[in-house]
Short mmCIF file of N, CA and C in Angstrom, two decimals:
data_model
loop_
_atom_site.label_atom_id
_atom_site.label_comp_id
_atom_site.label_asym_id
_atom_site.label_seq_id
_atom_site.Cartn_x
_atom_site.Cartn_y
_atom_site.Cartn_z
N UNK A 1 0.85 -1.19 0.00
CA UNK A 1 0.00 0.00 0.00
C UNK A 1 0.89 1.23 0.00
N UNK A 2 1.38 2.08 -1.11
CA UNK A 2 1.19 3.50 -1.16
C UNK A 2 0.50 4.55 -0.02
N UNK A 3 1.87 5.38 0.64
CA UNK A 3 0.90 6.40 1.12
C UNK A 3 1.56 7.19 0.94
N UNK A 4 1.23 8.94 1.15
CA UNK A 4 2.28 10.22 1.11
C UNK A 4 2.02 10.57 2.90
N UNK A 5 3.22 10.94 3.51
CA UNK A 5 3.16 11.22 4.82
C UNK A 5 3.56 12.99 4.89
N UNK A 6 2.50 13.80 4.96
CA UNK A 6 3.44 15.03 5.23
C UNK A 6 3.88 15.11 6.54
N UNK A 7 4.89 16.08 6.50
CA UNK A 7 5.15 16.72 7.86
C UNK A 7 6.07 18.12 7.97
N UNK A 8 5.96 19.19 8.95
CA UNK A 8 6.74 20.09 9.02
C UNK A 8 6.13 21.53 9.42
N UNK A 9 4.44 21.15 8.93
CA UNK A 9 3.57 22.32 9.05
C UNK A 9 3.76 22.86 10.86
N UNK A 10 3.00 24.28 10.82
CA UNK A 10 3.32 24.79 12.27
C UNK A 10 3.09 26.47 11.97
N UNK A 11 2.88 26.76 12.95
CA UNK A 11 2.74 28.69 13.22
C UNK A 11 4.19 28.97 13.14
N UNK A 12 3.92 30.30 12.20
CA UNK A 12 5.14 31.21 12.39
C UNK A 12 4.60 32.36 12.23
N UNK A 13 5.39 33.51 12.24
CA UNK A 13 4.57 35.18 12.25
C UNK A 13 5.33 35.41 10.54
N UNK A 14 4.60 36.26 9.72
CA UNK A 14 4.95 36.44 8.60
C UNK A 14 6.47 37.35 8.69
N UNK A 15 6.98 36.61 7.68
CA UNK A 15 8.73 36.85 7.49
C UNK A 15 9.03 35.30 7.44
N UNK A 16 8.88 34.71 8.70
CA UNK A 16 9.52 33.50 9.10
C UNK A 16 9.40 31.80 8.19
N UNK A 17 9.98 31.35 8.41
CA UNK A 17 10.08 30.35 7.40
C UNK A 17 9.50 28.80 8.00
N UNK A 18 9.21 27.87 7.66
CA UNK A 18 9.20 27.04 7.45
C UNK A 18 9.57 25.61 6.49
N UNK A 19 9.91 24.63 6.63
CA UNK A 19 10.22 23.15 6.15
C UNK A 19 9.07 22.11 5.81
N UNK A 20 8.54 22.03 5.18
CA UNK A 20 7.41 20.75 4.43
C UNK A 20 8.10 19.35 4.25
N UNK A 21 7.61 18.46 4.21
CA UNK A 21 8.42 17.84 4.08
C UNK A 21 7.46 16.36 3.90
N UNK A 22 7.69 15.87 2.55
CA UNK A 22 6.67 14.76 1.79
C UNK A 22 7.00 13.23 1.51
N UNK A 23 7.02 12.24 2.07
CA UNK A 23 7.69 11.11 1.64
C UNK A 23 6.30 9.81 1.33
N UNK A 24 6.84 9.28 0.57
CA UNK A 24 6.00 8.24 -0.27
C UNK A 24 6.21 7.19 0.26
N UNK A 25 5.97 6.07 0.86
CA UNK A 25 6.08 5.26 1.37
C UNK A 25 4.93 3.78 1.14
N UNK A 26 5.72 2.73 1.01
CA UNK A 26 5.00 1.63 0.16
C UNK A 26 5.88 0.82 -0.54
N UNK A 27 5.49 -0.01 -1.58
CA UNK A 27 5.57 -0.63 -2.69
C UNK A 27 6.05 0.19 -3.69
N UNK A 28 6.84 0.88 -4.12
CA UNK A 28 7.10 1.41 -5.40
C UNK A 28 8.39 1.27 -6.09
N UNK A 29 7.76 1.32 -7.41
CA UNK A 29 8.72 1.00 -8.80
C UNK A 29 9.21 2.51 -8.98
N UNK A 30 8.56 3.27 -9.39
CA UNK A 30 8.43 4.50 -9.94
C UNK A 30 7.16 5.30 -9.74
N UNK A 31 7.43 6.50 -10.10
CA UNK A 31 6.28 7.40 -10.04
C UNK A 31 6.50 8.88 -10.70
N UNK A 32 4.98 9.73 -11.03
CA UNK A 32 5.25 10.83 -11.68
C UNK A 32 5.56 12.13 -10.24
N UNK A 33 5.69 13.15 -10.75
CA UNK A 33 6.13 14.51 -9.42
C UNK A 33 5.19 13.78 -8.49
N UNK A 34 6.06 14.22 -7.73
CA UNK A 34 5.39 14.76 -5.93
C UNK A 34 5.11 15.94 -6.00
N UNK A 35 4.00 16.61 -5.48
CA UNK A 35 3.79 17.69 -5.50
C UNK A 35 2.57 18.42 -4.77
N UNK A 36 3.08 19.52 -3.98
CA UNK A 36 2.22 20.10 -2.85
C UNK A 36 1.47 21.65 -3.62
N UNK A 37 0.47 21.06 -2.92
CA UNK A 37 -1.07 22.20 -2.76
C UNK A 37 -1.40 22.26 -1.39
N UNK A 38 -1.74 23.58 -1.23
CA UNK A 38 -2.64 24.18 -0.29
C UNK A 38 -3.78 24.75 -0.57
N UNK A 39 -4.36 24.45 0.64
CA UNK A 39 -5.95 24.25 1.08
C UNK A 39 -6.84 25.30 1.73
N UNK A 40 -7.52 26.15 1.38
CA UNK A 40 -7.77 27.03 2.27
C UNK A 40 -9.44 26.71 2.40
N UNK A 41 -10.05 26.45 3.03
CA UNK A 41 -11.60 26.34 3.20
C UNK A 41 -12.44 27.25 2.71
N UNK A 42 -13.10 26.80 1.75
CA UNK A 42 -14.13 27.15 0.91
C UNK A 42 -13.61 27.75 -0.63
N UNK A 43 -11.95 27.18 -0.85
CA UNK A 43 -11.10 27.22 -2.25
C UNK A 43 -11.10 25.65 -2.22
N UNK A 44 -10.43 25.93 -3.21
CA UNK A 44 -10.00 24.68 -4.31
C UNK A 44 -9.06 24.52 -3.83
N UNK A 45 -8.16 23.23 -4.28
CA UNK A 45 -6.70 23.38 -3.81
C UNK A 45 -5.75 23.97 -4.64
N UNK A 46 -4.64 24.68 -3.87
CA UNK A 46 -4.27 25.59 -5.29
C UNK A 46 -2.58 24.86 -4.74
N UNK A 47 -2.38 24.54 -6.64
CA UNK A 47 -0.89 23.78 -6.89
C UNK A 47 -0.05 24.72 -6.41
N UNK A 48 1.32 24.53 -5.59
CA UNK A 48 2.04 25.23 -4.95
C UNK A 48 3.20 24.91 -5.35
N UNK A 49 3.81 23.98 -5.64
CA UNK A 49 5.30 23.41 -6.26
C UNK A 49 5.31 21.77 -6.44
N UNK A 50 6.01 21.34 -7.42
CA UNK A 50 6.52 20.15 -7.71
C UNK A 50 7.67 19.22 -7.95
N UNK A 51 8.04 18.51 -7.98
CA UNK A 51 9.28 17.89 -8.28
C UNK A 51 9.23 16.59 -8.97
N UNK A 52 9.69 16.09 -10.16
CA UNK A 52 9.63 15.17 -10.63
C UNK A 52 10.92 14.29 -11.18
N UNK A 53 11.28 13.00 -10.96
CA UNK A 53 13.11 12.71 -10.79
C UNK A 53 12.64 12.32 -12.62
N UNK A 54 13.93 12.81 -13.25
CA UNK A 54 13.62 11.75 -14.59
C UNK A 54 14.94 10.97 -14.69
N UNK A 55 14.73 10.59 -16.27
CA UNK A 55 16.06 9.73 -16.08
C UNK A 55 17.48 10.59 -16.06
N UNK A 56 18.36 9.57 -15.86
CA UNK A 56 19.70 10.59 -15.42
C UNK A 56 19.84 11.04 -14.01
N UNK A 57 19.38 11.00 -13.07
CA UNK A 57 19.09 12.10 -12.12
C UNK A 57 19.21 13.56 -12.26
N UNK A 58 18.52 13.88 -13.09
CA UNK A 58 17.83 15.14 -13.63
C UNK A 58 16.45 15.25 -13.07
N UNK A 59 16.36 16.38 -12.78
CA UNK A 59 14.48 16.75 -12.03
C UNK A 59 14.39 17.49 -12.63
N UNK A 60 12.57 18.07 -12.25
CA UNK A 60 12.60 19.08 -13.09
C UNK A 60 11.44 19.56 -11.95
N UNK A 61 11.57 20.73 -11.56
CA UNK A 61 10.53 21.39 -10.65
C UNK A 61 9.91 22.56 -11.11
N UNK A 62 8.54 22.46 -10.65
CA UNK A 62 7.54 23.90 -11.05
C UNK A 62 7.46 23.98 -9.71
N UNK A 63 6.97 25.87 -9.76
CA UNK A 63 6.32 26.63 -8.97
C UNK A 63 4.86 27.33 -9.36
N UNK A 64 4.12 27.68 -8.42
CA UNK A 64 3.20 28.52 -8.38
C UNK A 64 3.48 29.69 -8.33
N UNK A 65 3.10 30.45 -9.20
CA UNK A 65 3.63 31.99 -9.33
C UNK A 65 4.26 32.68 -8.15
N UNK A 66 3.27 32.15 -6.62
CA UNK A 66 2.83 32.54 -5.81
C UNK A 66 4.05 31.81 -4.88
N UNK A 67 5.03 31.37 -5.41
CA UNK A 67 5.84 30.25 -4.70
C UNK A 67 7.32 31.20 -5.20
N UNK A 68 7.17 31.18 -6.90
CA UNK A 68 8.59 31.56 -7.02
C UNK A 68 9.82 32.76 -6.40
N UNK A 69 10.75 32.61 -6.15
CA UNK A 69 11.91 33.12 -5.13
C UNK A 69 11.31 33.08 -4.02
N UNK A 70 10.53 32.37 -3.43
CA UNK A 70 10.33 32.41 -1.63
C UNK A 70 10.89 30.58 -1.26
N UNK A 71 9.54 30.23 -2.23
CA UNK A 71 10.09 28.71 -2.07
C UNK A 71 10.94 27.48 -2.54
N UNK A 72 11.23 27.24 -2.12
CA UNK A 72 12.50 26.02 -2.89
C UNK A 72 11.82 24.09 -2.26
N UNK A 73 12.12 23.31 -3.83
CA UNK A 73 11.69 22.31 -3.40
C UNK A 73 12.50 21.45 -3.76
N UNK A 74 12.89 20.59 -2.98
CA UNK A 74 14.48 19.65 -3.72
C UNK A 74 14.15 18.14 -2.94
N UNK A 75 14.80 17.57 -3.60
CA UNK A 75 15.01 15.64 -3.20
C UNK A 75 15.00 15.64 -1.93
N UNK A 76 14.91 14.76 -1.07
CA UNK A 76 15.26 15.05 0.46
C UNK A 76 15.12 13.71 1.11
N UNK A 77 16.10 13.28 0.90
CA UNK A 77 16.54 11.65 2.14
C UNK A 77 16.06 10.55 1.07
N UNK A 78 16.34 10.34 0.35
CA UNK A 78 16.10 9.51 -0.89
C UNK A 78 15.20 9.53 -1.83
N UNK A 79 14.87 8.83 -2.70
CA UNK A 79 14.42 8.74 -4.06
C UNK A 79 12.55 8.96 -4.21
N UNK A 80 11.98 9.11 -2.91
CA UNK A 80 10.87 8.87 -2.80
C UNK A 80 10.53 10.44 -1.56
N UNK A 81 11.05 10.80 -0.80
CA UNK A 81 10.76 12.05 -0.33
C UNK A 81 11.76 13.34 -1.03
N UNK A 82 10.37 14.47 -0.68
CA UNK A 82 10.78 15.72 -1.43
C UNK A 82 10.69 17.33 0.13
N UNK A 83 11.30 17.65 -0.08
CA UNK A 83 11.07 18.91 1.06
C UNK A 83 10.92 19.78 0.33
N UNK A 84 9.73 20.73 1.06
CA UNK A 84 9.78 22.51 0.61
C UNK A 84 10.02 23.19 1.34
N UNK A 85 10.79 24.18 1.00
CA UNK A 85 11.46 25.00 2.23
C UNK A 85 10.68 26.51 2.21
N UNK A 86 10.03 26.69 2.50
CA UNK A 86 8.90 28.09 2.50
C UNK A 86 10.00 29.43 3.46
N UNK A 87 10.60 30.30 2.82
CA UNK A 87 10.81 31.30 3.45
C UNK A 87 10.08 32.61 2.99
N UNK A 88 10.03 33.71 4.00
CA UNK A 88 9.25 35.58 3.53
C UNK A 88 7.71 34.88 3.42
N UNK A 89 7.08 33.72 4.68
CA UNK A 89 5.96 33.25 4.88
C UNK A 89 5.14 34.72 4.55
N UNK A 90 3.79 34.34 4.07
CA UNK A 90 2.95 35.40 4.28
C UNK A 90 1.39 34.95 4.88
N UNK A 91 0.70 35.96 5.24
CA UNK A 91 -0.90 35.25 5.96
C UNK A 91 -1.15 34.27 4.62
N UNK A 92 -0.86 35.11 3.43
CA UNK A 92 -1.51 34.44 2.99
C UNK A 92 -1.01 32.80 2.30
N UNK A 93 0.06 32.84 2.97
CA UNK A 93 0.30 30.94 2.92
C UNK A 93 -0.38 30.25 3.55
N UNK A 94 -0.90 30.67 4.46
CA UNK A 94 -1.13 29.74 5.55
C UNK A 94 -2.78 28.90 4.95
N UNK A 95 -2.78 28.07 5.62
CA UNK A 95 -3.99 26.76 4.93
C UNK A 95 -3.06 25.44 5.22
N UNK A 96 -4.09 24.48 4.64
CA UNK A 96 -3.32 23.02 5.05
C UNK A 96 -2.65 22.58 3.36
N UNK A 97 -1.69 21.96 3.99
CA UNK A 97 -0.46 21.57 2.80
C UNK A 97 -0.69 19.99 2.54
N UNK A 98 -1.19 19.70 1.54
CA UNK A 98 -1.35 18.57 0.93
C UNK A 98 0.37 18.15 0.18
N UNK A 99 0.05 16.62 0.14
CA UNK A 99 1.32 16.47 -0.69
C UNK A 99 0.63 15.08 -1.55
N UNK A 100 0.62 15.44 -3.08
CA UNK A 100 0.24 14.43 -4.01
C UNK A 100 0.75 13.88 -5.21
N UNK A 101 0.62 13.29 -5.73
CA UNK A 101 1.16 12.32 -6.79
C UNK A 101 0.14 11.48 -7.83
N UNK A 102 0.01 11.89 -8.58
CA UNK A 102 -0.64 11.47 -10.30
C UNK A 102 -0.77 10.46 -10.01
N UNK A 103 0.49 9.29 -10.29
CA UNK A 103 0.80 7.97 -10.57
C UNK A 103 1.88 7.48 -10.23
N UNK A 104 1.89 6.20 -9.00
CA UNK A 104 2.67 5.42 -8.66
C UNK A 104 2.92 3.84 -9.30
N UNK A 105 3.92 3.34 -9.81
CA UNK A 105 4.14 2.27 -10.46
C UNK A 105 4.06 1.47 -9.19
N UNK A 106 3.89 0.12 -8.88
CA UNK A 106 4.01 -0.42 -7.54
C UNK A 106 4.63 -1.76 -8.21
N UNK A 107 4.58 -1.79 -9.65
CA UNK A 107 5.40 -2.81 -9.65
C UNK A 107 5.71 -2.19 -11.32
N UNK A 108 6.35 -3.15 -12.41
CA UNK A 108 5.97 -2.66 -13.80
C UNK A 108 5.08 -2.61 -14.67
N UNK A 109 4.21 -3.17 -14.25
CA UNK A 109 2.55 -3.18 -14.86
C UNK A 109 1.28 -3.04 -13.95
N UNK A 110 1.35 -2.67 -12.70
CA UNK A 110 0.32 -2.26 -11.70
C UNK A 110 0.66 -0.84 -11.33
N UNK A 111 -0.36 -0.03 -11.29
CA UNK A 111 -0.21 1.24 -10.47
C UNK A 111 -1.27 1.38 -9.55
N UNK A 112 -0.94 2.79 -8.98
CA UNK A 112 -2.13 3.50 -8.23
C UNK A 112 -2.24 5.14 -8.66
N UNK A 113 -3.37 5.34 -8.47
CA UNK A 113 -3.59 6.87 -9.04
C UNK A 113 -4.16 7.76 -8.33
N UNK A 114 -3.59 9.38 -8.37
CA UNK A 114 -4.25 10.02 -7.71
C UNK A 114 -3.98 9.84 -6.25
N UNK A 115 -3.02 9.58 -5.53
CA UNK A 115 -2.89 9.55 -3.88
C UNK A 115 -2.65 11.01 -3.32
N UNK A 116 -3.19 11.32 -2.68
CA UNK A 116 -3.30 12.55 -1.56
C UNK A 116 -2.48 12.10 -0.02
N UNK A 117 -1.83 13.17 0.50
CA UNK A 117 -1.74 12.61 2.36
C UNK A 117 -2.60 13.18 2.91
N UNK A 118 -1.99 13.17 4.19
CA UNK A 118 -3.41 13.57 5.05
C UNK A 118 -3.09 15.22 5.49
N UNK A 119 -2.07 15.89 5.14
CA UNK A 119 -2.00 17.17 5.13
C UNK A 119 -1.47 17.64 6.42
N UNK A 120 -0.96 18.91 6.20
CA UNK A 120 0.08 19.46 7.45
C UNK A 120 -0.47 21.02 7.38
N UNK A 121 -0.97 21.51 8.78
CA UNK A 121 -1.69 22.92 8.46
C UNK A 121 -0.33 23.59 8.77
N UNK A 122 -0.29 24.49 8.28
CA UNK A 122 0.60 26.22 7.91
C UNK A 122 -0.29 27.75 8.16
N UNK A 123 -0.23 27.86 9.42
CA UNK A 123 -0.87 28.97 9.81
C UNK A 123 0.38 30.37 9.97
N UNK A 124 0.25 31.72 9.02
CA UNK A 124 1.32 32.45 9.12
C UNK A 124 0.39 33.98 9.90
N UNK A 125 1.19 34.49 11.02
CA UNK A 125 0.30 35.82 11.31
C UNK A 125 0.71 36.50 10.91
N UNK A 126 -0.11 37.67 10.86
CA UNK A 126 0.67 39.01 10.45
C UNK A 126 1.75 39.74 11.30
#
């Protein structure tokens, strides 16, 4: 069984930074980006950054407009977790931080699709 575990969420006062931090855990062959959205109640979830390993160990990461020069998202403790490093927090980061993934190979001809975790809230004050 496939799961995504976040962790790292927490209060800070705006300026201050925070660490996300997403690992996949299970059965897996391969898979497409990892990649975190936040949640704000009564929105949608809005895509926040990604990371995806290809071949070579070459990645290739997007941001949310709303991400670029604050946040950085890189590999983190092997092949299957990713960290975001959120610094110059603002109120308006704050919401709960999902961490998800398209498609997991679990073997070379079985997958799973669409996995969500169970989310890490990010509350920033003014």
């Amino acid at each position: 069984q496939v799961q995504l575990v976040e962790s790292g969420g927490g209060s800070v006062q705006a300026g201050g930074s925070l660490r996300l931090s997403c690992a996949a855990t299970g059965q897996i062959f391969s898979m497409t980006a990892l990649e975190f959205y936040r949640h704000v109640s009564g929105n949608e979830r809005e895509f926040v950054a990604s990371l995806a390993r290809l071949q070579g160990n070459n990645i290739e990461i997007k941001y949310a407009d709303s991400a670029k020069g604050r946040f950085t998202i890189s590999p983190d403790n092997g092949e299957t977790t990713v960290a975001l490093q959120m610094n110059s927090l603002k109120p308006e980061d704050s919401g709960i931080y999902y961490c998800h993934v398209d498609r997991v190979w679990i073997t070379d001809y079985e997958s799973r699709y669409d996995l969500w975790g169970q989310g890490t809230p990010v509350n920033v004050s003014p």
